[in-house]
mmCIF file of C-alpha atoms in Angstrom:
data_model
loop_
_atom_site.group_PDB
_atom_site.id
_atom_site.type_symbol
_atom_site.label_atom_id
_atom_site.label_comp_id
_atom_site.label_asym_id
_atom_site.label_seq_id
_atom_site.Cartn_x
_atom_site.Cartn_y
_atom_site.Cartn_z
ATOM 1 C CA MET A 1 -92.815 157.605 85.261
ATOM 2 C CA ASN A 2 -96.237 156.994 86.438
ATOM 3 C CA ILE A 3 -97.189 156.957 89.909
ATOM 4 C CA SER A 4 -97.569 153.428 91.099
ATOM 5 C CA ILE A 5 -100.715 152.245 93.211
ATOM 6 C CA VAL A 6 -98.945 152.273 96.585
ATOM 7 C CA GLU A 7 -97.290 155.755 95.828
ATOM 8 C CA ALA A 8 -100.620 156.869 95.379
ATOM 9 C CA SER A 9 -101.870 155.099 98.191
ATOM 10 C CA LYS A 10 -99.561 157.007 100.412
ATOM 11 C CA GLN A 11 -100.452 160.131 99.024
ATOM 12 C CA VAL A 12 -103.459 160.007 100.683
ATOM 13 C CA GLU A 13 -102.647 158.428 104.100
ATOM 14 C CA ASN A 14 -103.043 162.031 105.839
ATOM 15 C CA ASP A 15 -105.830 162.939 103.955
ATOM 16 C CA VAL A 16 -108.206 164.283 106.389
ATOM 17 C CA GLU A 17 -111.316 163.092 104.264
ATOM 18 C CA ARG A 18 -110.069 159.435 104.147
ATOM 19 C CA ASN A 19 -112.743 156.801 105.333
ATOM 20 C CA ASP A 20 -111.254 153.802 106.130
ATOM 21 C CA ASP A 21 -114.692 151.735 105.654
ATOM 22 C CA VAL A 22 -115.002 150.853 102.056
ATOM 23 C CA PRO A 23 -118.197 149.582 101.669
ATOM 24 C CA GLN A 24 -117.674 145.762 100.757
ATOM 25 C CA TRP A 25 -120.499 145.942 97.746
ATOM 26 C CA LEU A 26 -118.270 148.750 96.008
ATOM 27 C CA TYR A 27 -116.119 146.239 94.582
ATOM 28 C CA GLY A 28 -118.987 144.279 92.834
ATOM 29 C CA PHE A 29 -120.255 147.202 91.555
ATOM 30 C CA LEU A 30 -117.588 148.204 89.795
ATOM 31 C CA SER A 31 -116.913 145.020 88.090
ATOM 32 C CA LYS A 32 -120.216 144.952 86.853
ATOM 33 C CA THR A 33 -121.190 145.429 82.914
ATOM 34 C CA PHE A 34 -124.221 147.384 82.456
ATOM 35 C CA PHE A 35 -126.350 147.912 79.643
ATOM 36 C CA ASP A 36 -127.199 144.848 78.333
ATOM 37 C CA LYS A 37 -130.785 143.777 77.568
ATOM 38 C CA CYS A 38 -133.256 142.125 80.794
ATOM 39 C CA ARG A 39 -134.241 138.670 79.879
ATOM 40 C CA SER A 40 -136.762 139.238 82.847
ATOM 41 C CA HIS A 41 -138.850 141.754 80.991
ATOM 42 C CA GLU A 42 -138.682 141.381 76.763
ATOM 43 C CA ALA A 43 -139.918 144.978 76.473
ATOM 44 C CA GLN A 44 -138.486 148.073 74.959
ATOM 45 C CA LYS A 45 -136.196 150.302 76.995
ATOM 46 C CA ASN A 46 -135.281 147.483 79.443
ATOM 47 C CA ASP A 47 -131.699 148.494 79.626
ATOM 48 C CA LEU A 48 -129.608 147.208 82.752
ATOM 49 C CA ASN A 49 -128.736 150.401 83.931
ATOM 50 C CA ARG A 50 -129.816 150.290 87.429
ATOM 51 C CA TYR A 51 -127.771 148.681 90.422
ATOM 52 C CA CYS A 52 -129.183 147.051 93.898
ATOM 53 C CA ILE A 53 -126.794 147.518 96.561
ATOM 54 C CA THR A 54 -129.017 145.482 99.054
ATOM 55 C CA CYS A 55 -128.958 142.835 96.121
ATOM 56 C CA ASP A 56 -125.373 143.197 94.609
ATOM 57 C CA ALA A 57 -127.375 142.963 91.082
ATOM 58 C CA ILE A 58 -127.941 144.886 88.082
ATOM 59 C CA ILE A 59 -131.394 145.208 86.904
ATOM 60 C CA CYS A 60 -133.840 147.550 84.890
ATOM 61 C CA LYS A 61 -136.731 149.751 85.349
ATOM 62 C CA PHE A 62 -139.409 146.989 85.190
ATOM 63 C CA CYS A 63 -137.427 145.019 87.865
ATOM 64 C CA ILE A 64 -137.918 147.883 90.235
ATOM 65 C CA ILE A 65 -141.688 148.266 89.024
ATOM 66 C CA SER A 66 -142.447 144.502 89.975
ATOM 67 C CA ASP A 67 -141.720 145.756 93.803
ATOM 68 C CA LYS A 68 -138.833 143.071 94.156
ATOM 69 C CA HIS A 69 -136.659 145.520 94.909
ATOM 70 C CA ASP A 70 -139.123 147.633 97.010
ATOM 71 C CA GLU A 71 -136.945 149.953 99.978
ATOM 72 C CA HIS A 72 -133.733 148.313 98.520
ATOM 73 C CA ASP A 73 -130.817 150.405 97.942
ATOM 74 C CA LEU A 74 -130.411 151.740 94.327
ATOM 75 C CA LEU A 75 -128.604 153.498 91.941
ATOM 76 C CA THR A 76 -129.273 154.591 88.552
ATOM 77 C CA ILE A 77 -126.258 154.274 85.424
ATOM 78 C CA TYR A 78 -126.191 156.501 82.745
ATOM 79 C CA ARG A 79 -123.748 156.431 79.661
ATOM 80 C CA HIS A 80 -121.011 159.625 78.977
ATOM 81 C CA VAL A 81 -118.208 159.525 76.948
ATOM 82 C CA TYR A 82 -118.422 155.540 76.471
ATOM 83 C CA HIS A 83 -118.197 155.109 79.699
ATOM 84 C CA ASP A 84 -120.439 154.331 82.833
ATOM 85 C CA VAL A 85 -121.264 156.822 85.515
ATOM 86 C CA VAL A 86 -123.698 157.310 88.488
ATOM 87 C CA PRO A 87 -125.568 160.867 89.832
ATOM 88 C CA LEU A 88 -122.855 162.532 92.143
ATOM 89 C CA ASP A 89 -125.771 163.011 94.543
ATOM 90 C CA GLN A 90 -126.808 159.129 95.023
ATOM 91 C CA MET A 91 -123.313 158.130 95.138
ATOM 92 C CA ASN A 92 -122.517 160.725 98.112
ATOM 93 C CA ASN A 93 -125.145 159.178 99.941
ATOM 94 C CA HIS A 94 -122.484 155.977 100.175
ATOM 95 C CA ILE A 95 -119.128 156.922 99.981
ATOM 96 C CA ASN A 96 -117.160 160.387 99.856
ATOM 97 C CA CYS A 97 -116.870 161.677 96.565
ATOM 98 C CA LYS A 98 -115.309 165.231 97.358
ATOM 99 C CA ARG A 99 -112.026 164.160 95.923
ATOM 100 C CA ILE A 100 -113.358 162.633 92.735
ATOM 101 C CA GLN A 101 -113.737 164.911 89.386
ATOM 102 C CA PRO A 102 -117.589 165.488 88.516
ATOM 103 C CA TYR A 103 -118.910 165.796 85.102
ATOM 104 C CA LYS A 104 -122.125 167.115 83.858
ATOM 105 C CA CYS A 105 -124.165 164.684 82.008
ATOM 106 C CA ASN A 106 -128.042 165.588 80.823
ATOM 107 C CA LYS A 107 -128.016 168.718 83.218
ATOM 108 C CA LYS A 108 -126.925 165.958 86.260
ATOM 109 C CA TRP A 109 -123.805 166.285 88.068
ATOM 110 C CA VAL A 110 -122.105 162.430 87.815
ATOM 111 C CA VAL A 111 -118.767 160.493 88.818
ATOM 112 C CA SER A 112 -116.787 158.228 86.439
ATOM 113 C CA LEU A 113 -117.052 154.518 87.642
ATOM 114 C CA THR A 114 -113.917 154.124 85.607
ATOM 115 C CA PRO A 115 -111.248 156.534 84.196
ATOM 116 C CA LEU A 116 -112.266 158.434 80.962
ATOM 117 C CA PRO A 117 -110.906 160.779 78.601
ATOM 118 C CA HIS A 118 -110.788 164.887 79.563
ATOM 119 C CA ASN A 119 -111.263 167.175 77.261
ATOM 120 C CA GLY A 120 -111.565 164.681 73.824
ATOM 121 C CA SER A 121 -108.504 162.657 75.063
ATOM 122 C CA GLY A 122 -107.359 160.022 76.864
ATOM 123 C CA ALA A 123 -103.763 161.833 77.412
ATOM 124 C CA LEU A 124 -101.384 160.990 80.651
ATOM 125 C CA ILE A 125 -99.870 163.727 81.783
ATOM 126 C CA GLU A 126 -97.255 164.283 84.899
ATOM 127 C CA GLY A 127 -97.330 166.489 87.851
ATOM 128 C CA ASP A 128 -99.964 168.046 89.574
ATOM 129 C CA GLY A 129 -102.549 168.423 87.026
ATOM 130 C CA ALA A 130 -103.228 164.633 87.091
ATOM 131 C CA CYS A 131 -105.378 162.235 88.771
ATOM 132 C CA ILE A 132 -103.296 160.665 91.337
ATOM 133 C CA VAL A 133 -103.554 157.244 90.125
ATOM 134 C CA CYS A 134 -104.051 156.923 86.341
ATOM 135 C CA ARG A 135 -102.596 160.234 85.738
ATOM 136 C CA ARG A 136 -105.573 161.623 83.666
ATOM 137 C CA LYS A 137 -105.502 165.152 83.733
ATOM 138 C CA LEU A 138 -108.109 166.818 86.197
ATOM 139 C CA THR A 139 -110.126 169.452 85.023
ATOM 140 C CA GLU A 140 -109.576 171.263 88.364
ATOM 141 C CA PRO A 141 -106.717 169.907 90.205
ATOM 142 C CA GLY A 142 -106.853 172.359 93.083
ATOM 143 C CA ARG A 143 -110.324 170.402 94.574
ATOM 144 C CA PHE A 144 -109.917 166.703 93.065
ATOM 145 C CA ARG A 145 -107.560 164.303 93.053
ATOM 146 C CA PHE A 146 -109.290 161.268 91.553
ATOM 147 C CA CYS A 147 -110.907 161.153 88.160
ATOM 148 C CA SER A 148 -113.318 158.167 88.712
ATOM 149 C CA ILE A 149 -114.320 155.939 91.635
ATOM 150 C CA ALA A 150 -112.230 153.201 90.276
ATOM 151 C CA CYS A 151 -109.130 155.487 90.639
ATOM 152 C CA LYS A 152 -110.364 156.434 94.242
ATOM 153 C CA LEU A 153 -111.104 152.701 95.790
ATOM 154 C CA GLU A 154 -107.569 151.678 94.142
ATOM 155 C CA ALA A 155 -105.348 154.777 95.891
ATOM 156 C CA TYR A 156 -107.537 153.763 99.478
ATOM 157 C CA THR A 157 -106.972 150.178 99.253
ATOM 158 C CA GLY A 158 -103.871 149.412 97.313
ATOM 159 C CA GLY A 159 -105.541 148.085 94.479
ATOM 160 C CA GLU A 160 -106.479 145.135 96.566
ATOM 161 C CA ASN A 161 -109.263 142.797 95.375
ATOM 162 C CA VAL A 162 -110.168 145.527 92.789
ATOM 163 C CA THR A 163 -111.800 144.342 89.478
ATOM 164 C CA ILE A 164 -113.520 146.578 87.451
ATOM 165 C CA SER A 165 -115.609 146.305 84.145
ATOM 166 C CA ARG A 166 -113.317 147.922 81.163
ATOM 167 C CA ARG A 167 -116.541 147.241 78.414
ATOM 168 C CA GLY A 168 -117.081 150.083 76.210
ATOM 169 C CA SER A 169 -113.565 152.183 77.682
ATOM 170 C CA ARG A 170 -111.499 151.755 74.627
ATOM 171 C CA GLU A 171 -114.236 153.671 72.519
ATOM 172 C CA GLY A 172 -113.717 156.932 73.832
ATOM 173 C CA THR A 173 -109.903 156.636 73.748
ATOM 174 C CA SER A 174 -107.447 157.900 71.180
ATOM 175 C CA SER A 175 -106.393 153.828 70.638
ATOM 176 C CA GLY A 176 -109.896 152.853 70.384
ATOM 177 C CA ARG A 177 -110.541 155.493 67.682
ATOM 178 C CA ALA A 178 -107.570 154.434 66.124
ATOM 179 C CA ALA A 179 -108.161 151.102 66.127
ATOM 180 C CA ALA A 180 -112.046 151.561 64.772
ATOM 181 C CA ARG A 181 -109.976 153.343 61.603
ATOM 182 C CA GLU A 182 -107.483 150.050 61.181
ATOM 183 C CA PRO A 183 -107.985 149.014 57.808
ATOM 184 C CA GLN A 184 -109.966 145.574 56.709
ATOM 185 C CA ASN A 185 -108.808 143.242 54.807
ATOM 186 C CA GLY A 186 -106.167 145.965 53.302
ATOM 187 C CA SER A 187 -108.903 148.603 52.413
ATOM 188 C CA TYR A 188 -110.345 151.225 54.639
ATOM 189 C CA ARG A 189 -113.816 151.012 52.880
ATOM 190 C CA ARG A 190 -116.443 150.545 55.298
ATOM 191 C CA ARG A 191 -119.155 149.201 52.479
ATOM 192 C CA SER A 192 -118.768 147.367 49.641
ATOM 193 C CA ARG A 193 -119.936 148.308 46.208
ATOM 194 C CA LYS A 194 -123.449 147.630 45.436
ATOM 195 C CA GLY A 195 -122.116 146.438 42.220
ATOM 196 C CA VAL A 196 -120.001 146.566 39.028
ATOM 197 C CA PRO A 197 -120.028 150.231 37.648
ATOM 198 C CA HIS A 198 -121.683 150.674 33.895
ATOM 199 C CA ARG A 199 -121.101 153.581 31.649
ATOM 200 C CA SER A 200 -124.312 154.925 30.485
ATOM 201 C CA PRO A 201 -125.223 154.233 26.557
ATOM 202 C CA SER A 202 -124.409 156.945 24.510
ATOM 203 C CA ARG A 203 -127.199 158.397 22.329
#
C-alpha cells in the first residue's frame, strides 16, 4: 500500500537536514505553468521559462533584458522528460536539495519540480528504493529520499496548501503514452488517406 503524506511527514520528523522555514514563494512557484508564449514580447524564443521569485511571476528572457527584474532573484526552467526542471545550483541557493534526486539535463544537474518517470517508466515500487511520498523509483535511494521538489514540500508540510501544476506530466508516463495510442473513431490511423487509390492503366 502506498505511503500517505502523514506517514511521509513522520519519516522526516527526525531528519537533521530538515529546514522548517519553507519559503512562501515555493507554493506559488510549483503552481505555475511554464513555456507558454510571452504576451508582452512578440518575438522568437519568447517562452515563459523564467521565474522571478521577487515578483512571483513567470517571465521570458526579454522581460529580463527590459531591466524590470534587475537584481531580482530568478530561476531558469528547462524541460526534461516532458517535465519542468530547475538547475540544482540555482535551487540550492533557496532550499536544501540534498535529499532530492538530481538528473542530468544538457550537461547540467537539475531537480524536477514534480514527480517524473524513472528509467523510462512511471512505475511505483514499495520499500526503501522509492521516493517516500509518490513511490517512484530512485536511482540512488541510499542518498536521496525524494524524486522532486513537490514531493519534499508535501512531506515536510503534510501536503497543506500545496498546489502543483500538472501540465505535461501525462506525456512522459505509461498512462499518457497509452492514451496517445487510443484509436480515434475506431481506427489507429493517424492520417486520413489522401484520396481513393486507382489501379494504373493497363498497356
